[in-house]
Coordinates of C-alpha atoms in Angstrom, one line a residue:
M1 CA 106.1 65.0 127.1
K2 CA 103.5 63.5 128.9
N3 CA 100.2 63.9 127.9
T4 CA 97.5 64.8 129.9
Q5 CA 95.0 66.0 127.1
G6 CA 91.5 64.4 128.8
T7 CA 92.6 64.5 132.6
S8 CA 92.2 65.8 135.5
N9 CA 94.2 69.0 134.9
L10 CA 90.9 71.0 133.7
N11 CA 87.3 69.7 135.3
S12 CA 84.0 71.3 135.0
D13 CA 83.1 71.2 138.7
K14 CA 86.1 71.7 140.3
V15 CA 89.1 74.4 140.2
T16 CA 92.0 74.2 141.9
Y17 CA 93.3 76.5 144.4
D18 CA 96.6 76.4 142.4
M19 CA 94.8 76.9 139.2
K20 CA 92.7 80.1 140.6
K21 CA 96.2 81.4 141.6
I22 CA 96.9 81.6 138.1
I23 CA 93.9 82.3 136.5
L24 CA 93.9 85.7 138.9
V25 CA 97.9 85.9 138.5
I26 CA 97.3 86.5 134.6
F27 CA 94.2 88.4 134.7
I28 CA 96.1 90.9 136.6
A29 CA 99.6 91.0 135.1
A30 CA 97.0 91.5 131.9
L31 CA 95.2 94.2 132.8
L32 CA 97.6 95.8 134.5
L33 CA 99.3 96.4 130.8
R34 CA 96.8 97.0 128.9
I35 CA 95.7 100.3 131.8
I36 CA 99.8 100.9 131.3
F37 CA 99.5 100.8 127.7
I38 CA 96.3 102.5 127.2
I39 CA 97.4 106.1 130.0
G40 CA 100.4 105.7 127.7
V41 CA 99.2 105.6 124.7
G42 CA 96.9 108.6 125.6
A43 CA 99.7 110.6 127.2
V44 CA 101.9 110.7 124.5
V45 CA 99.8 109.4 121.5
K46 CA 97.4 113.0 120.0
S47 CA 96.4 111.6 116.1
P48 CA 92.6 111.3 115.9
N49 CA 93.0 108.6 114.0
L50 CA 93.5 106.6 117.2
K51 CA 89.8 107.7 118.8
E52 CA 87.7 107.2 115.5
D53 CA 85.4 105.1 115.7
C54 CA 84.3 104.8 112.1
E55 CA 81.3 103.1 110.9
Y56 CA 80.8 101.4 114.0
G57 CA 80.4 104.6 115.8
V58 CA 78.5 105.9 113.0
I59 CA 75.7 103.3 114.1
A60 CA 75.9 103.6 117.5
R61 CA 75.3 107.2 117.0
T62 CA 72.3 106.7 114.6
L63 CA 71.1 103.9 116.9
I64 CA 70.8 106.7 120.3
K65 CA 69.1 109.3 117.7
G66 CA 66.2 106.9 117.8
E67 CA 67.0 106.3 113.7
G68 CA 67.0 102.9 114.5
Y69 CA 70.2 100.5 112.7
S70 CA 70.7 102.6 110.1
V71 CA 73.3 104.9 108.9
P72 CA 72.6 109.0 107.3
I73 CA 72.5 108.6 103.4
L74 CA 75.8 109.7 101.8
E75 CA 75.3 113.0 99.5
I76 CA 77.3 113.3 95.9
S77 CA 77.3 115.9 93.6
G78 CA 79.8 114.2 91.1
W79 CA 82.2 111.4 90.9
S80 CA 84.7 112.6 92.0
E81 CA 83.8 115.1 94.7
P82 CA 83.7 114.5 98.3
K83 CA 80.4 112.7 99.9
K84 CA 78.9 114.2 102.7
E85 CA 76.2 112.9 105.2
T86 CA 72.6 114.2 104.8
Y87 CA 69.7 114.0 107.4
N88 CA 68.1 111.1 105.9
Y89 CA 69.1 107.3 106.9
R90 CA 68.7 104.5 105.3
P91 CA 68.4 101.0 106.9
T92 CA 72.2 99.1 107.2
A93 CA 73.9 95.6 107.8
D94 CA 77.2 97.0 106.9
Q95 CA 77.9 95.9 110.4
L96 CA 77.2 92.8 112.4
P97 CA 75.3 94.2 115.8
F98 CA 77.4 93.1 119.1
Y99 CA 79.9 95.9 118.8
P100 CA 78.0 98.4 117.3
L101 CA 75.2 97.6 120.4
V102 CA 78.2 98.1 122.4
L103 CA 79.2 101.5 121.8
A104 CA 75.7 102.5 121.4
M105 CA 74.7 101.6 125.5
V106 CA 78.0 103.5 126.5
Y107 CA 77.8 106.0 124.4
S108 CA 74.4 106.8 125.9
I109 CA 75.6 107.5 129.2
S110 CA 77.8 110.2 128.3
S111 CA 78.8 111.8 124.4
N112 CA 81.5 113.3 125.8
P113 CA 85.6 112.3 125.4
L114 CA 84.2 110.2 128.8
S115 CA 83.0 106.7 126.9
F116 CA 85.7 106.9 124.4
W117 CA 87.8 105.8 127.4
I118 CA 85.2 103.6 129.1
V119 CA 85.1 101.5 125.5
I120 CA 88.5 100.6 125.8
F121 CA 89.1 100.4 129.5
L122 CA 86.0 97.9 129.0
Q123 CA 88.2 96.1 126.4
A124 CA 91.7 96.3 128.5
I125 CA 89.4 93.9 130.4
I126 CA 87.1 91.7 127.8
S127 CA 91.3 91.5 126.4
A128 CA 92.6 90.3 129.9
L129 CA 89.9 88.2 130.3
T130 CA 90.5 86.0 126.3
C131 CA 94.4 85.6 128.1
I132 CA 92.4 83.3 130.9
V133 CA 90.7 81.7 128.4
I134 CA 93.7 81.5 126.2
Y135 CA 95.6 79.6 129.8
L136 CA 91.7 77.5 129.6
I137 CA 92.7 76.2 125.7
A138 CA 95.7 74.5 126.5
L139 CA 95.7 73.4 129.6
K140 CA 93.0 71.5 127.5
M141 CA 94.5 70.6 125.0
F142 CA 98.0 70.1 126.3
H143 CA 99.2 70.0 130.2
R144 CA 100.0 73.0 132.5
K145 CA 103.4 73.8 131.6
A146 CA 102.2 74.6 128.1
A147 CA 99.0 76.4 129.1
M148 CA 101.6 78.6 131.4
I149 CA 103.4 79.7 128.7
A150 CA 100.5 80.1 126.6
G151 CA 98.9 82.2 129.2
I152 CA 102.1 84.4 129.6
I153 CA 102.3 85.2 126.0
S154 CA 98.6 85.9 125.9
V155 CA 99.4 88.9 128.5
I156 CA 102.6 90.4 126.9
Y157 CA 101.4 89.7 123.2
P158 CA 101.8 92.8 121.3
S159 CA 99.0 92.4 118.9
F160 CA 96.2 91.7 122.1
I161 CA 97.8 95.2 123.7
L162 CA 97.4 97.4 121.2
N163 CA 93.7 96.6 119.8
T164 CA 92.4 97.0 123.4
A165 CA 93.2 100.9 122.3
R166 CA 91.8 101.3 119.4
I167 CA 87.9 101.5 118.8
V168 CA 87.5 98.3 116.2
P169 CA 85.7 95.2 117.6
E170 CA 87.9 92.2 117.1
T171 CA 89.1 92.7 120.6
F172 CA 85.7 91.8 121.4
F173 CA 85.3 89.2 118.8
T174 CA 88.6 87.3 120.0
F175 CA 87.1 86.8 123.3
W176 CA 83.5 85.4 122.1
L177 CA 85.1 83.0 119.2
S178 CA 88.1 81.8 121.8
L179 CA 85.0 81.5 124.5
T180 CA 83.1 79.2 122.1
V181 CA 86.1 76.8 121.5
L182 CA 87.1 76.2 125.2
H183 CA 82.7 75.7 125.8
L184 CA 83.1 72.8 122.4
L185 CA 86.6 71.4 124.4
L186 CA 84.2 71.1 127.7
L187 CA 81.7 69.5 125.4
R188 CA 84.4 66.8 124.1
D189 CA 84.8 65.9 128.0
V190 CA 80.8 66.3 129.4
P191 CA 79.0 65.9 126.9
S192 CA 75.9 67.4 128.5
L193 CA 72.8 68.8 127.0
K194 CA 73.8 72.2 129.2
N195 CA 77.0 72.4 127.5
Q196 CA 75.4 71.5 124.3
L197 CA 73.1 74.6 125.0
I198 CA 76.0 77.1 125.8
S199 CA 78.3 75.6 123.3
G200 CA 75.5 77.1 120.4
V201 CA 74.6 80.0 122.5
L202 CA 78.5 81.5 121.9
L203 CA 78.6 80.2 118.5
G204 CA 75.2 82.5 117.8
I205 CA 76.7 85.5 119.6
T206 CA 80.6 85.2 118.2
L207 CA 78.1 85.3 114.9
L208 CA 76.6 87.8 115.6
N209 CA 80.6 89.9 116.5
S210 CA 81.5 88.8 112.7
N211 CA 80.6 86.7 110.2
V212 CA 84.4 85.1 109.0
I213 CA 83.1 81.8 110.9
V214 CA 80.4 80.6 109.1
P215 CA 83.3 78.7 107.2
V216 CA 84.3 77.1 110.0
I217 CA 80.6 75.9 111.8
P218 CA 80.4 73.1 109.2
F219 CA 84.3 71.8 110.7
I220 CA 82.3 71.7 113.8
G221 CA 79.2 70.0 112.8
I222 CA 82.0 67.3 111.6
W223 CA 84.2 67.6 115.1
L224 CA 81.8 67.1 117.1
F225 CA 80.7 64.1 114.9
L226 CA 83.8 62.8 115.6
L227 CA 83.2 62.7 119.4
A228 CA 82.1 59.9 121.3
G229 CA 79.1 58.5 121.3
T230 CA 76.6 56.4 118.9
W231 CA 75.8 57.7 115.2
K232 CA 72.8 58.8 116.7
E233 CA 74.1 60.8 120.0
R234 CA 76.6 62.9 117.3
V235 CA 74.1 64.0 115.0
K236 CA 72.0 65.4 117.8
K237 CA 75.1 66.8 119.6
A238 CA 75.9 68.5 116.1
L239 CA 72.1 69.4 115.4
L240 CA 71.8 71.1 118.6
V241 CA 75.0 73.1 118.9
I242 CA 74.0 74.7 115.1
A243 CA 70.5 74.9 116.3
A244 CA 71.1 77.0 119.0
A245 CA 73.9 79.3 117.6
F246 CA 71.3 80.0 114.3
V247 CA 68.7 80.5 117.6
I248 CA 70.9 83.3 118.5
V249 CA 71.6 85.1 115.4
S250 CA 68.2 84.8 114.0
P251 CA 66.1 87.8 115.2
W252 CA 69.1 89.4 113.2
V253 CA 69.0 87.5 110.3
I254 CA 64.8 87.7 110.0
R255 CA 65.0 91.5 110.3
N256 CA 67.7 91.5 107.8
Y257 CA 64.7 89.4 105.3
I258 CA 62.1 92.1 106.8
V259 CA 65.0 95.3 105.2
F260 CA 65.8 93.8 102.1
K261 CA 64.0 90.9 101.3
E262 CA 67.2 88.7 101.4
F263 CA 67.4 85.7 103.2
P264 CA 70.1 84.4 105.0
L265 CA 71.5 87.8 105.5
M266 CA 74.4 88.5 107.7
K267 CA 75.9 91.4 106.7
T268 CA 75.6 94.0 102.8
T269 CA 79.7 93.9 101.8
S270 CA 80.5 90.7 100.1
G271 CA 80.1 92.9 96.8
V272 CA 82.0 95.9 98.0
N273 CA 85.1 93.6 99.1
L274 CA 84.8 91.3 96.5
W275 CA 85.7 93.9 94.4
L276 CA 88.2 96.2 96.3
G277 CA 89.9 92.8 95.9
N278 CA 89.0 91.4 92.0
N279 CA 89.6 94.4 89.8
P280 CA 92.1 95.5 86.9
R281 CA 94.0 97.0 89.5
A282 CA 94.0 95.1 92.7
T283 CA 96.5 94.4 94.7
G284 CA 95.3 92.5 97.0
T285 CA 94.8 95.0 99.5
F286 CA 92.9 98.3 101.4
F287 CA 95.5 100.3 98.4
L288 CA 97.2 100.9 95.2
P289 CA 101.0 100.6 93.9
S290 CA 101.0 104.2 94.2
G291 CA 99.2 104.2 98.0
E292 CA 95.9 105.2 96.7
L293 CA 92.8 103.7 98.9
M294 CA 91.4 101.1 96.6
D295 CA 88.5 102.8 97.4
S296 CA 89.3 106.1 95.2
I297 CA 88.8 103.8 91.9
L298 CA 85.4 102.8 92.7
P299 CA 83.3 102.8 90.0
E300 CA 81.1 105.8 89.5
A301 CA 78.2 103.4 89.3
W302 CA 78.6 102.3 93.1
Y303 CA 78.1 106.0 93.9
K304 CA 74.9 106.0 92.1
G305 CA 73.6 103.4 94.7
L306 CA 74.1 105.4 97.4
A307 CA 69.7 106.1 96.1
L308 CA 69.0 102.1 96.6
S309 CA 69.2 100.1 99.1
E310 CA 72.6 98.2 101.1
T311 CA 72.1 95.4 99.0
E312 CA 71.8 96.6 95.9
Q313 CA 74.1 98.8 95.9
D314 CA 76.5 95.9 96.9
K315 CA 75.5 93.8 94.7
I316 CA 76.6 96.4 91.7
L317 CA 80.3 95.6 92.9
Y318 CA 79.4 91.9 93.1
D319 CA 78.6 91.3 90.0
E320 CA 80.8 93.4 88.6
A321 CA 83.5 91.5 90.2
M322 CA 82.0 87.9 89.0
V323 CA 82.0 88.7 85.7
Y324 CA 85.7 89.8 86.1
V325 CA 86.6 87.1 87.7
K326 CA 85.0 84.5 85.8
E327 CA 87.1 86.4 82.5
N328 CA 89.7 86.5 84.5
P329 CA 90.5 82.9 85.9
L330 CA 94.4 83.6 86.6
H331 CA 95.0 87.3 87.8
Y332 CA 92.0 86.2 90.3
A333 CA 94.4 82.7 91.6
R334 CA 97.4 85.1 91.0
L335 CA 95.8 87.3 93.7
F336 CA 95.0 84.4 95.9
L337 CA 97.6 83.0 96.5
K338 CA 99.4 87.0 96.8
R339 CA 96.2 87.5 99.8
L340 CA 96.6 84.2 101.1
Y341 CA 100.3 85.4 102.2
Y342 CA 99.5 88.7 102.4
F343 CA 97.6 87.3 105.4
T344 CA 99.5 84.9 106.9
W345 CA 102.3 87.1 106.9
F346 CA 102.3 91.5 106.3
P347 CA 102.0 92.7 102.6
P348 CA 104.4 95.0 100.9
D349 CA 105.1 98.3 102.6
N350 CA 103.8 100.2 99.5
L351 CA 100.6 98.5 100.3
L352 CA 100.1 99.7 103.4
S353 CA 99.3 102.5 105.2
K354 CA 101.8 104.4 108.1
E355 CA 100.0 102.8 111.2
G356 CA 100.2 99.7 109.1
R357 CA 103.7 99.7 108.2
L358 CA 104.9 101.1 111.5
Y359 CA 102.5 97.3 112.9
K360 CA 104.7 95.7 110.8
K361 CA 108.0 97.0 111.9
L362 CA 107.0 96.5 116.0
F363 CA 105.1 93.2 115.4
K364 CA 106.8 90.9 113.1
I365 CA 109.4 89.6 115.2
P366 CA 106.8 88.4 118.0
Y367 CA 104.7 87.4 115.1
G368 CA 106.9 85.6 112.7
F369 CA 108.1 83.4 116.2
I370 CA 104.8 82.6 117.2
L371 CA 103.7 82.1 113.7
M372 CA 106.8 79.5 113.2
S373 CA 106.5 78.2 116.5
S374 CA 102.8 77.6 116.3
A375 CA 103.3 75.4 112.8
I376 CA 106.1 72.7 115.0
G377 CA 103.4 72.8 117.0
I378 CA 100.4 71.7 114.7
T379 CA 102.9 69.1 113.2
L380 CA 104.0 67.8 116.8
F381 CA 100.3 67.7 118.5
L382 CA 98.8 66.4 115.4
K383 CA 100.5 62.7 115.8
R384 CA 99.0 62.5 119.6
N385 CA 95.4 64.3 118.9
S386 CA 94.3 64.5 115.1
R387 CA 91.3 65.4 116.1
D388 CA 91.7 68.3 118.2
T389 CA 94.4 69.5 116.2
F390 CA 91.4 69.3 113.5
L391 CA 89.1 72.0 115.1
L392 CA 92.1 74.6 115.8
C393 CA 93.0 73.8 112.7
A394 CA 89.9 75.0 110.8
I395 CA 89.0 77.6 112.5
I396 CA 92.1 79.0 112.1
L397 CA 92.5 78.3 107.9
S398 CA 88.7 78.9 107.5
V399 CA 89.8 82.9 108.3
V400 CA 92.6 83.1 106.1
V401 CA 91.2 81.2 103.3
L402 CA 88.1 83.4 103.0
Y403 CA 89.9 86.8 103.6
S404 CA 92.1 85.1 100.6
F405 CA 89.6 84.9 98.1
F406 CA 87.6 88.6 98.5
I407 CA 91.3 91.3 100.3
V408 CA 93.4 91.8 102.9
G409 CA 93.0 94.3 104.8
H410 CA 94.1 95.7 108.2
A411 CA 96.4 93.4 110.3
R412 CA 94.3 94.0 113.3
Y413 CA 92.2 90.8 110.9
R414 CA 94.2 87.8 111.9
L415 CA 93.3 88.7 115.9
P416 CA 90.8 86.5 116.0
I417 CA 92.5 83.3 115.4
E418 CA 96.1 84.8 116.9
P419 CA 95.1 82.5 120.4
Y420 CA 94.8 79.1 118.0
L421 CA 98.7 80.2 117.0
I422 CA 99.9 80.9 120.7
V423 CA 98.4 77.8 121.9
F424 CA 99.8 75.3 119.2
S425 CA 103.5 77.8 120.2
A426 CA 103.5 77.7 123.2
Y427 CA 103.1 72.8 123.1
A428 CA 106.0 73.3 121.1
I429 CA 108.1 75.5 122.8
C430 CA 107.2 73.1 125.7
V431 CA 108.6 69.7 123.6
I432 CA 111.6 72.2 122.9
L433 CA 112.3 72.3 126.6
D434 CA 111.9 69.0 127.8
K435 CA 114.1 68.1 125.3
I436 CA 117.3 69.8 126.2
P437 CA 119.4 68.1 128.9
V438 CA 119.1 69.9 132.3
H439 CA 122.7 69.4 134.4
Y440 CA 122.2 69.7 138.1

């Protein structure tokens, strides 16, 4: 197979007419599939869970009320009693700001069910654009044949389609992360100041979607240092990209320092997530073996902490979880390996919600194919281009390992790394197809 990576397949200044047609076809096909699915789900599925916007919507509505980036203070009459929202609010950093701000902008237009449809149609557009970005990443990494396969897989990939119809941030996060990767590859070929700044800005926007890619930043720095140029040029390049990203996230970090007196702070959920994944009854997921939610065994101290700030409340569980981890290192090691397996594949059915079990039945075959073929693709391409393989694998492994340290939640948490599995899967398919003899 002829590898044309780094050649004229994709030029930052000129896109060929044929490629424009391919991009347009990918976008239209992806958007139509997602719209058909959304309309079908709206007509057939009447589950109220589908339209739940969880904590993201709570923050959005609080912003619209003029209460700032806050959540209602919960009131409990007893440890086992249901929590009730009050009319008092406390500042929050429970969620990164990008998605709640998007919801707030849409909800401010309309408070009726129309707002739900606006959000999911917007997500359908973002998901369709992500398919184009995946196509372009594969084009930059490999060649047109692999790019076409990656684009087709992205258009029909069930997980991408499903998550457009849910009020969750992963569709946006996946888009911004993939766009960051694409611009890093553009920066590789054209190391201009403009491309360095754009890459940094995109990385910053991605961080405002989710902080799970924070561990990726050092690896991006290493990858940038491996690019062509003098030692001084490479250092400047890496520092500029990371500095531009920090400028984008700095308003959020500064706000959190002013509110919570902690620096640097992106989210206030590390303690609760660490405890949920590491306690005497932990399974590595959000569920107990009985099927009950892990939340049902949160200690009383957590509920008493509702009277405190979010950081103070979160620290209660962080300290308790760290004590448990230090006193039970073998149990923690077993849980880590379980979570690694659960995140890479799926947890057993008794540790999944009803929706999660359905997801597993529907998607384990397509996901399993992508997972296995991507492993082949990584192995094959590693020999040709270890540097760029390092970048994508660093993103995949950083996210997998981070969740393995804490807790494995919903299958959608895996969505942001699936574009890179698809890219390597497409490469493996190309290699296999090229080895099949063609008889005329």
